[in-house]
XYZ file of C-alpha atoms in Angstrom:
563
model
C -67.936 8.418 19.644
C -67.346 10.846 16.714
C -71.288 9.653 15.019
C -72.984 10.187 18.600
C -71.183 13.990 18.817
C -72.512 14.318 14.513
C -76.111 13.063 15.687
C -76.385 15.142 18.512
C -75.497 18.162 16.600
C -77.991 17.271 13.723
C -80.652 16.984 16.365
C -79.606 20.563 18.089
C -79.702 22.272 14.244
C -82.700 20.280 13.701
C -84.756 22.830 15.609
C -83.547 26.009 13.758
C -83.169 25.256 10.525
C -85.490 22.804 8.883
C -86.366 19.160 8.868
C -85.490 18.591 5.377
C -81.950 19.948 5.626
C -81.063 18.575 9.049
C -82.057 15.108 7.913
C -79.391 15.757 5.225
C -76.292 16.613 7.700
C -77.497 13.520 9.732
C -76.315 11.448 7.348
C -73.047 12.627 6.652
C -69.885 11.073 9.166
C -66.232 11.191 8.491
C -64.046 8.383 7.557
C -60.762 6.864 7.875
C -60.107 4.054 5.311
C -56.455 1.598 4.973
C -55.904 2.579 1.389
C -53.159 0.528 1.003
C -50.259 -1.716 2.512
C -47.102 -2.503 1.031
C -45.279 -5.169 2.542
C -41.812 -3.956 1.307
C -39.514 -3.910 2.853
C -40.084 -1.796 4.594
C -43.542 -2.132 5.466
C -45.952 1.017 4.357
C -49.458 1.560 5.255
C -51.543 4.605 3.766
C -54.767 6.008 5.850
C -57.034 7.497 3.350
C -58.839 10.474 5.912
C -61.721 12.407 4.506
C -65.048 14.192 5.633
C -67.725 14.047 3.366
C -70.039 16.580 4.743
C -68.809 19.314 2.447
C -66.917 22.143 3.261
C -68.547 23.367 6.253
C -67.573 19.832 7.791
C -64.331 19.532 6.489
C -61.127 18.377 8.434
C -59.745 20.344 11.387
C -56.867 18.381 11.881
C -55.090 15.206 12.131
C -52.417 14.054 14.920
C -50.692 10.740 16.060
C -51.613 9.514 19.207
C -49.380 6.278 19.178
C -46.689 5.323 16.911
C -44.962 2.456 17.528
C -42.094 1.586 15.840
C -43.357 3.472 13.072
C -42.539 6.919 11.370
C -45.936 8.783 10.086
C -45.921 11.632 7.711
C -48.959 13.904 7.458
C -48.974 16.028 4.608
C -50.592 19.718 4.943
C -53.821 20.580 4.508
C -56.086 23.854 4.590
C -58.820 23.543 8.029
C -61.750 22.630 6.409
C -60.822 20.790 3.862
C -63.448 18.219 2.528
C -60.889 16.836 0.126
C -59.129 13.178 1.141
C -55.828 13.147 2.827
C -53.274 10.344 2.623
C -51.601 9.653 5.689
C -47.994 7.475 5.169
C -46.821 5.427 8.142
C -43.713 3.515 7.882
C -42.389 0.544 9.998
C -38.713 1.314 11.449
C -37.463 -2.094 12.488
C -38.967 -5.129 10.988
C -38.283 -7.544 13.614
C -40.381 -5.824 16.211
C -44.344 -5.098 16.520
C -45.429 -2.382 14.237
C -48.774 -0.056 15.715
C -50.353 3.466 14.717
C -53.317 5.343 16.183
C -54.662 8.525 14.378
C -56.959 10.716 15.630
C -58.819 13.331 13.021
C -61.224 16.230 13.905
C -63.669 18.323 11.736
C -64.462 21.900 12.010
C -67.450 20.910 14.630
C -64.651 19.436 17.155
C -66.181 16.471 16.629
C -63.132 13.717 16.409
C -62.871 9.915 15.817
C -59.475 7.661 15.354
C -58.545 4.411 13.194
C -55.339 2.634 13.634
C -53.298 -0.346 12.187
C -50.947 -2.749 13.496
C -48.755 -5.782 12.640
C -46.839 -7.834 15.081
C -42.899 -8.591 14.494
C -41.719 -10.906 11.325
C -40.439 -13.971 12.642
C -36.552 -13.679 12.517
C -35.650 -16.597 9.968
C -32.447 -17.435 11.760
C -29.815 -19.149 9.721
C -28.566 -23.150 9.566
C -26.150 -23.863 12.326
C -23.075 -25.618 10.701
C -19.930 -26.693 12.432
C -17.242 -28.736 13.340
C -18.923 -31.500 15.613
C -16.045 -34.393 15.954
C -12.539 -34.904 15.061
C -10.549 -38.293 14.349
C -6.836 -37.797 14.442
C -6.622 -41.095 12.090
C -4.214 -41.263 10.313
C -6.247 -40.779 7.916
C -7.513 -37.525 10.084
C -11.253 -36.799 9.482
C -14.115 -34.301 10.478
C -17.467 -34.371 10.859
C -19.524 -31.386 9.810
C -22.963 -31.301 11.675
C -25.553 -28.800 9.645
C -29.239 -28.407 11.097
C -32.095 -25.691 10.282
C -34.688 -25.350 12.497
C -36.709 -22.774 11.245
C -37.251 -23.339 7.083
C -35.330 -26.664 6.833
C -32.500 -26.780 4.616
C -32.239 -26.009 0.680
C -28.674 -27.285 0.412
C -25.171 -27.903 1.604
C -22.473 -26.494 -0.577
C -18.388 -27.802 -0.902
C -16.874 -24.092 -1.670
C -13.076 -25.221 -0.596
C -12.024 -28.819 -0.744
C -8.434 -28.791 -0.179
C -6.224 -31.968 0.361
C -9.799 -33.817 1.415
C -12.515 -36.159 0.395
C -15.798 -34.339 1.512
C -19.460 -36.947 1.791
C -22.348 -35.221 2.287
C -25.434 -37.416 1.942
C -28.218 -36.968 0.410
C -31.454 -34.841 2.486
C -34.689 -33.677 1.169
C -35.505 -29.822 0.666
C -36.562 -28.577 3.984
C -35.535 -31.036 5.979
C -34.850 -29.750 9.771
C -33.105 -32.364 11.308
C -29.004 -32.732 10.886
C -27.186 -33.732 8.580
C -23.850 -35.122 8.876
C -20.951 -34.971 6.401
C -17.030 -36.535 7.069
C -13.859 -34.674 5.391
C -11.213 -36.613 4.987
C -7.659 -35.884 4.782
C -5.854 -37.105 1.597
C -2.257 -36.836 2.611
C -1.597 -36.768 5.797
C 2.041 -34.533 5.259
C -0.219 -31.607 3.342
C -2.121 -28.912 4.606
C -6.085 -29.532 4.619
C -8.622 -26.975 4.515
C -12.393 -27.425 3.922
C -15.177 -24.749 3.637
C -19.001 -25.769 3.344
C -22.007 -23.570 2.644
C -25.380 -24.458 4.078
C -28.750 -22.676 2.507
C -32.160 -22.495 3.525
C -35.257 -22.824 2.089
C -35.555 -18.630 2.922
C -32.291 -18.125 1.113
C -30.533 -17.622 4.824
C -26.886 -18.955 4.383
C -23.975 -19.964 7.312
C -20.513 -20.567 6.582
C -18.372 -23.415 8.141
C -14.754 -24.501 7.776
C -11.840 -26.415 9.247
C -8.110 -26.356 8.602
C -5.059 -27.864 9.482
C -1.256 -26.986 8.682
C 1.279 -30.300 8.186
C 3.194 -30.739 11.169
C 6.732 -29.482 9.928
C 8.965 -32.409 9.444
C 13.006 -31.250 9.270
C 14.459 -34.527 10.071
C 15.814 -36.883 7.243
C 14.642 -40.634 7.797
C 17.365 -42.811 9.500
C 18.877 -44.834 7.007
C 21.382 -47.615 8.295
C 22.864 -50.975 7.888
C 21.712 -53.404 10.382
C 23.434 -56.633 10.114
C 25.766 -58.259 7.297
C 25.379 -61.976 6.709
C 28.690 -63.528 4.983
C 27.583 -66.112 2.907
C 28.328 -67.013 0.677
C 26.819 -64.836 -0.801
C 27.317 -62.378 0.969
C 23.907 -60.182 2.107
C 23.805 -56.654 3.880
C 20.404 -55.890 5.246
C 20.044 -51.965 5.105
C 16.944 -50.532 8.078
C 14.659 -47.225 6.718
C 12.993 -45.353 8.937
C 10.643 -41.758 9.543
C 9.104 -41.400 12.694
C 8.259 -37.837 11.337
C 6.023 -37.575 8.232
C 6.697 -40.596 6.878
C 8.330 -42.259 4.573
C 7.467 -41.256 0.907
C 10.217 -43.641 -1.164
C 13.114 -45.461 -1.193
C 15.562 -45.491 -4.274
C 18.387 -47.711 -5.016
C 21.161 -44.496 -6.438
C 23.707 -46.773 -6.690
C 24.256 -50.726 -7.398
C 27.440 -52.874 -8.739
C 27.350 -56.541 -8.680
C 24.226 -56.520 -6.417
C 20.685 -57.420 -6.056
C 18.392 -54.941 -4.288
C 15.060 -55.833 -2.810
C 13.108 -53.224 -1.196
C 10.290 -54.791 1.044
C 6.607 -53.439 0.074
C 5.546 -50.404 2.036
C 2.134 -48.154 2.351
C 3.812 -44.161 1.500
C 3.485 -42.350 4.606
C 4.563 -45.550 6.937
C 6.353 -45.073 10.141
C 7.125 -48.117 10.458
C 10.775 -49.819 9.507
C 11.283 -50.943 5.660
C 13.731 -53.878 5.608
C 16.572 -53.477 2.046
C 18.472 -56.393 1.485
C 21.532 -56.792 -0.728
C 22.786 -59.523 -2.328
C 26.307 -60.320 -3.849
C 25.966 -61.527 -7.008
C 28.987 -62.849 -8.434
C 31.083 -63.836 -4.695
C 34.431 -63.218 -6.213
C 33.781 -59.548 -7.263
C 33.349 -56.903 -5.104
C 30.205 -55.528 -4.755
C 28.059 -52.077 -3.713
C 24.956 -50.211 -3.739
C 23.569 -46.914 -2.203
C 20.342 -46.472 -0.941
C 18.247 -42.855 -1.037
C 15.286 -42.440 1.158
C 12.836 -39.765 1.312
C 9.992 -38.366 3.244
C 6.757 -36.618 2.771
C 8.669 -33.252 3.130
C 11.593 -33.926 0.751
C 14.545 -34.139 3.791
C 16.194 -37.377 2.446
C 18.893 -39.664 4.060
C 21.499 -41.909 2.350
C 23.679 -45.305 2.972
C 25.578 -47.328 1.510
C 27.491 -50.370 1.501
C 30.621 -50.521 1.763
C 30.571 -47.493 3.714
C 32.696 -44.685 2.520
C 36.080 -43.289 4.786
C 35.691 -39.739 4.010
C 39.097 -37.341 4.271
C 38.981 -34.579 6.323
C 40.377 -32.510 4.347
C 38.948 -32.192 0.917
C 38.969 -28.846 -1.874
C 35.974 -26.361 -1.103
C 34.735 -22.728 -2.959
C 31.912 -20.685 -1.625
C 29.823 -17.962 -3.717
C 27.270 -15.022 -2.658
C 24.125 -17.725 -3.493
C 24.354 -20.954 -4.913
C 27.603 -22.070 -5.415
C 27.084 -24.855 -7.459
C 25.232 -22.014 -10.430
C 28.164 -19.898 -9.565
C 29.428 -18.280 -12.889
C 32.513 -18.509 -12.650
C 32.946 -22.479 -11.798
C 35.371 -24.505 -13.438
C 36.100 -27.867 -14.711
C 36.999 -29.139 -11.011
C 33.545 -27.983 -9.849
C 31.819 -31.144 -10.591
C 34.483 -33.710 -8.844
C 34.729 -30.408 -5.643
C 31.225 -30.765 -4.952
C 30.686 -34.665 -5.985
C 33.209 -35.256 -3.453
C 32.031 -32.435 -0.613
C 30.158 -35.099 0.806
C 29.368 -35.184 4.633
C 28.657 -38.744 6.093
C 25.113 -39.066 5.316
C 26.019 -39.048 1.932
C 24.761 -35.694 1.311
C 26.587 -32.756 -0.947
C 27.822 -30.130 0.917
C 27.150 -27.233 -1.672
C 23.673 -28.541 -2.528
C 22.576 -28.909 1.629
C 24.046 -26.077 2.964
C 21.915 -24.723 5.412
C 23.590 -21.060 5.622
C 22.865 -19.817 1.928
C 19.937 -18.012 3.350
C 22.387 -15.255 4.636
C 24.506 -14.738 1.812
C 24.336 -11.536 0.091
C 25.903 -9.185 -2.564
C 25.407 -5.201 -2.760
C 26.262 -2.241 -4.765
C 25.466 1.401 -5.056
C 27.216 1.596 -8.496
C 23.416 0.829 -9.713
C 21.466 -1.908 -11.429
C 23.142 -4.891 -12.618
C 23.525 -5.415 -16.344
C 24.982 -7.719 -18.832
C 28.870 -8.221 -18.457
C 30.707 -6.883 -21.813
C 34.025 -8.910 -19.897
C 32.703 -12.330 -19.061
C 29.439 -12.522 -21.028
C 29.372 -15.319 -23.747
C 26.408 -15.555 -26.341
C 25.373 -18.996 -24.235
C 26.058 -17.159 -20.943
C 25.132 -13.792 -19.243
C 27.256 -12.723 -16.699
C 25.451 -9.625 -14.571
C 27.335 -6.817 -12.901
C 27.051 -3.562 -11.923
C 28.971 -0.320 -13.424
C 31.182 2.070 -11.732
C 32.034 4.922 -14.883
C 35.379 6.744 -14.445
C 36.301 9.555 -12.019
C 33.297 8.487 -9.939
C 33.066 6.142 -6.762
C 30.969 3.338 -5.786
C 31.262 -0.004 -3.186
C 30.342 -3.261 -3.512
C 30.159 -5.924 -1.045
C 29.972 -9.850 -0.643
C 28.834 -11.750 2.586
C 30.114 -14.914 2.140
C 28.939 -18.205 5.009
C 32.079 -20.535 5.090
C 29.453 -23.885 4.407
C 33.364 -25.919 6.062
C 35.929 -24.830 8.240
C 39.160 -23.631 6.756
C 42.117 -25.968 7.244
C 44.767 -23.785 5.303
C 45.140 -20.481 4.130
C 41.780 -19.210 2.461
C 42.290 -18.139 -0.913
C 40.346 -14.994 -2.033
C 39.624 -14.798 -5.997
C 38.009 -11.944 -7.604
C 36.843 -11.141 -11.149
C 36.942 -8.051 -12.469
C 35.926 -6.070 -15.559
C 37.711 -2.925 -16.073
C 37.412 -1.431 -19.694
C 38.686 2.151 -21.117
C 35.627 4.800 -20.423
C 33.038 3.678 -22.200
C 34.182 1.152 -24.002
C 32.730 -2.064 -24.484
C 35.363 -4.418 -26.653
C 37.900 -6.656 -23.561
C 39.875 -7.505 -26.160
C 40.614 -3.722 -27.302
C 39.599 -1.473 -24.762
C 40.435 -4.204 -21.453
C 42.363 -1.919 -18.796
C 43.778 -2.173 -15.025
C 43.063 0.012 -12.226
C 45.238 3.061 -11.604
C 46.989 3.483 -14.813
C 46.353 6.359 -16.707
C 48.219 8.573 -19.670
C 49.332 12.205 -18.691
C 48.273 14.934 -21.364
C 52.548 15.595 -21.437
C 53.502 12.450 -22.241
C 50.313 10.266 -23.985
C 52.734 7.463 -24.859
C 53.488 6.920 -21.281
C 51.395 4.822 -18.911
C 51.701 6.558 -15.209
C 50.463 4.059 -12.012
C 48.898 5.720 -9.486
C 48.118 3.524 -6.761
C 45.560 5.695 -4.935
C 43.119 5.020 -8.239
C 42.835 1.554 -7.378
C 40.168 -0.078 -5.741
C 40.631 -0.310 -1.985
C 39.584 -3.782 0.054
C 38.373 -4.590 3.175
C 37.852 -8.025 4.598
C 36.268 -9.041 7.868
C 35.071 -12.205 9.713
C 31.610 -12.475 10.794
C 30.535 -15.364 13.495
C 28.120 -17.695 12.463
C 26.281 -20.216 14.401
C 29.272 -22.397 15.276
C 31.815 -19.272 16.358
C 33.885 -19.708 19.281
C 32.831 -18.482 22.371
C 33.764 -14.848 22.584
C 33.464 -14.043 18.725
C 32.598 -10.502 18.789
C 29.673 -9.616 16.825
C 31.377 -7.139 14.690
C 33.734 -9.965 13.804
C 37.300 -8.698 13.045
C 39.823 -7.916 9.999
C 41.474 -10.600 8.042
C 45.158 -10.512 7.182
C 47.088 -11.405 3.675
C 50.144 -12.483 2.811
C 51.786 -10.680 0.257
C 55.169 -11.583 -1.847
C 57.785 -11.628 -1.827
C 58.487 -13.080 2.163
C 54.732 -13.606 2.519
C 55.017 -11.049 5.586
C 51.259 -10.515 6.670
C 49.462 -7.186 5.646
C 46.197 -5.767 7.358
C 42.711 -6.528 4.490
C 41.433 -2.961 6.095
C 41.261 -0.458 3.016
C 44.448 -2.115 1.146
C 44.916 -0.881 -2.649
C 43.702 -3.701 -5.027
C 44.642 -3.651 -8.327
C 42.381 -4.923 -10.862
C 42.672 -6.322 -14.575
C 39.992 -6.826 -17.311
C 39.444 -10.520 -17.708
C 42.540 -11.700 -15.145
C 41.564 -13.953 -11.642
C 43.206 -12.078 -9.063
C 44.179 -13.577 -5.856
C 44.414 -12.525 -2.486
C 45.722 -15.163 -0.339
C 44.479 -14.919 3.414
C 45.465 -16.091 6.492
C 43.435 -18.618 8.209
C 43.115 -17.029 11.964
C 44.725 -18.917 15.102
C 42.640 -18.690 18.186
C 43.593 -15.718 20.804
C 46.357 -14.233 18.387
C 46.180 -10.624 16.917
C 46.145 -9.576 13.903
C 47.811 -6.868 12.316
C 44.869 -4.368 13.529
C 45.647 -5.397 16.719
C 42.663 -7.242 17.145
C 42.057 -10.694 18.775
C 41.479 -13.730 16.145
C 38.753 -17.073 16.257
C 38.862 -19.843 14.762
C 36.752 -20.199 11.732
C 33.998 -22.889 11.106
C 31.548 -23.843 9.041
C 28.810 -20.960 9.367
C 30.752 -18.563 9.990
C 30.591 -15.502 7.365
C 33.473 -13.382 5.706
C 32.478 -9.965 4.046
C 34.034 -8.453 1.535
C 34.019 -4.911 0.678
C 35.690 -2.874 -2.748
C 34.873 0.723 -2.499
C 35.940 2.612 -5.486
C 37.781 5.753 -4.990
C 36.198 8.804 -6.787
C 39.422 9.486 -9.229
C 39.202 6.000 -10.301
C 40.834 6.089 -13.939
C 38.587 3.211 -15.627
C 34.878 1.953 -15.666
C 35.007 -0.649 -13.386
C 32.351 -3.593 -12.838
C 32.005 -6.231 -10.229
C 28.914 -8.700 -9.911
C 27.517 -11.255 -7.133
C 29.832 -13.997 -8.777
C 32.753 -11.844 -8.712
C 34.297 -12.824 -5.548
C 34.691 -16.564 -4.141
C 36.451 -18.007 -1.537
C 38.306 -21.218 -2.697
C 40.008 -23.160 0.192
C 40.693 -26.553 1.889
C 38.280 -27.628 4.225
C 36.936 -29.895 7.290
C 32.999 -30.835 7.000
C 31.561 -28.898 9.529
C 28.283 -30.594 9.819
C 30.755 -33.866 10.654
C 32.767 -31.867 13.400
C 31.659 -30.274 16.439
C 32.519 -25.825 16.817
C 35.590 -27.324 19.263
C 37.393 -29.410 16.448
């Protein structure tokens, strides 16, 4: 179009002016040139615009007349220019078609246009990799399905193999079709958790993974004595058994006089495992004990001859673990060997109440004990100076229920003000020296700690146990009449056990508050508090172990709430 307009104005000049010099403009046309293309991203493409027939024919102007997907920049320019111009268009979105039209004019009005275009990228889409079958087992297995279409795949990469055995066979690079690869589950009582990676040849990458959580498993094996035969010699055939996770192992704990043979098993088996006992010499007694455990530690315990546990047996309980309790004694070991419940299993070392336990203070941190601390052992507590005030409290879950009286113990440290030396400096609460008469101690009993004890239910409370529990009473010498635990004076002594003996409550009586009693059993809890009054006349300290409740008691995990 534009060298038909440039032709017909030659030949209309051609008449006026001259042959020689119209011949000249004849063969001068503008042009539009791609000058260059850079694939980026993102694509750029530069028109190169110019008209070469000097600067009466120079450029008029330049517009867009389609621009798709595209954003075009066209720099200034004087009218008339005969001077190049570089025209920038730049592709938006490179997944769709990419088109633009320029159209230029020069100073005759004579225009022309040039354009570019480039249709959309193919979209390289990622492999597909997932989860494409499942096999319970045991053993419990996957099977990971991974496929490109587009590029074929580069590789297939194990970035998590937990608890599993992951196979992933060989391929070749690019390969489109799928590929198939099994995770296995090691143990089948553990968590599992697999993650692959799949590449393509284009770099494009797609995560996959699968994970499962053990099934939780709170039930001990059943452990049992199935028949006796009398021989001689005599033979008792012991049954193991987990329907749960499985049995892990069976140990012999315990064997006089006795042959033990365990019959083979695969770890994890649900099935029955057969122990039988033999009597070795037939006129000696004999014995064993038999420990079995599953894949999640709960463990179960027999025995021949079966033990006759007594009801009653000695008990203590301690904010935490009792059995690390600071201030055990040489009983402790024989207390807890023989808290036993019938399974065989410690009391102390199975409670399932610690959880709830607790011991507080706003007295501040807790430090090393100048009363109780040895150079072997660090006892912690927590410091109330003199002439200030401070509580402390214990929560305390009764792991038996009470048979007797329960017997309240509490350990002290009270020292002269700042003072760190028992032996020089050890003190009791409420005695001080009057400026008058320095040689002569004065008791005042409103110095002394004051103590508050209540009864909390637990998971086995009689029916009707309010939540807010109620106060405990003591009995106090010299006729053991009963006195109220709500705010009662408490002296204290450095390095001296003192003893509060406590009334175990009798269902529907009142207590000296006035308020209805429960019966106690195993779970429920008993909080202590000890506030410190502010014209306290000692530093005083008190620590978790401080306090524990020492008393006879029936198993509760062998009794029912009602007994």
């Amino acid at each position: 179009m534009m060298k038909t307009a440039m032709r017909l104005a030659s030949f209309l000049i051609l008449g006026v002016v001259g042959s020689f010099f119209l011949l000249g403009i004849a063969q001068v046309e503008a042009g539009c040139e791609i000058a260059d293309v850079s694939e980026g991203p993102p694509l750029r493409v530069q028109f190169r615009i110019q008209e070469n027939g000097g600067t009466i024919y120079g450029l008029e102007g330049i517009g867009v007349v389609e621009a798709v997907n595209a954003s075009v920049n066209i720099p200034t320019f004087p009218i008339g220019t005969p001077f190049a111009v570089t025209v920038t268009a730049t592709r938006i979105n490179p997944n769709m078609d990419f088109r633009v039209v320029l159209e230029y004019t020069n100073t005759l009005g004579n225009s022309d246009r040039c354009s570019y275009s480039r249709p959309a990228t193919p979209t390289n889409e990622p492999p597909v990799c997932s989860v494409s079958s499942e096999n319970p087992g045991p053993p419990l297995s996957v099977v990971f399905t991974v496929r490109d279409s587009d590029t074929g795949l580069q590789s297939i990469t194990v970035l998590e193999a937990s608890n599993a055995d992951v196979d992933i066979p060989d391929f070749s690079v690019g390969y489109t079709g799928p590929v198939q690869g099994t995770a296995t589950r090691v143990n089948e009582n553990a968590d599992m958790r697999v993650v692959l990676l799949a590449t393509d040849t284009a770099g494009a990458e797609s995560a996959c993974n699968y994970s499962v959580n053990a099934a939780l498993d709170e039930t001990p094996p059943v452990c049992g004595i199935v028949s006796t035969i009398p021989g001689p010699p005599t033979q008792v055939l012991f049954e193991v058994q987990d329907l749960e996770s499985g049995l892990a192992s069976v140990d012999v704990t315990e064997v006089s006089n006795a042959t033990v043979s365990i019959t083979p098993f695969v770890p994890g088996t649900i099935d029955p495992v057969g122990i039988t006992v033999t009597q070795i010499n037939t006129s000696l007694q004999f014995s064993a004990a038999i420990e079995a455990t599953d894949f999640q530690d709960n463990a179960s315990r027999c025995r021949y001859p079966q033990i006759v546990y007594d009801i009653n047996r000695p008990e203590f309980d301690a904010a935490g673990d009792d059995s690390e309790n600071f201030f055990r004694d040489a009983l402790m070991g024989r207390i807890i060997d023989f808290s036993r419940d019938s399974t065989y299993a410690r009391i102390n070392d199975d409670s399932d109440f610690s959880s709830t336990e607790y011991f507080s203070t706003n007295a501040g941190d807790v430090v090393p004990d100048p009363c109780y601390s040895t150079g072997s052992d660090t006892f912690f507590s927590a410091l109330t100076t003199s002439w200030s005030e401070a509580t402390y409290e214990w929560e305390i879950v009764l792991q038996m229920q009470p048979a007797n009286d329960i017997w309240l113990a509490a350990y002290g440290c009270v020292l002269s003000s700042g003072a760190s030396d028992i032996l020089e400096d050890g003190r009791q609460t409420g005695m001080y020296r009057t400026p008058w008469a320095p040689n002569q101690l004065v008791f005042l009993m409103e110095a002394n700690p004051k103590i508050t004890v209540r009864a909390l239910p637990g998971p086995n409370a009689e029916q009707g146990f309010p939540v807010g529990g109620f106060s405990l009473d003591a009995r106090q010498l010299p006729g053991l009449e009963l006195v109220s635990l709500v705010e009662s004076p408490f002296p204290v002594q450095a390095f001296i056990n003192h003893g509060i003996l406590m009334v175990n409550p009798r269902q529907g009586a009142s207590n000296s508050a006035g308020e209805t009693m429960y019966t106690l059993h195993s779970g429920d809890r008993i909080r202590i508090t000890v506030h410190i009054p502010p014209n306290n006349t000692a530093d005083i300290r008190f620590g978790q172990d401080s306090v524990l409740l020492r008393y006879l008691g029936i198993v509760g995990t062998e009794f029912s709430a009602g007994n």
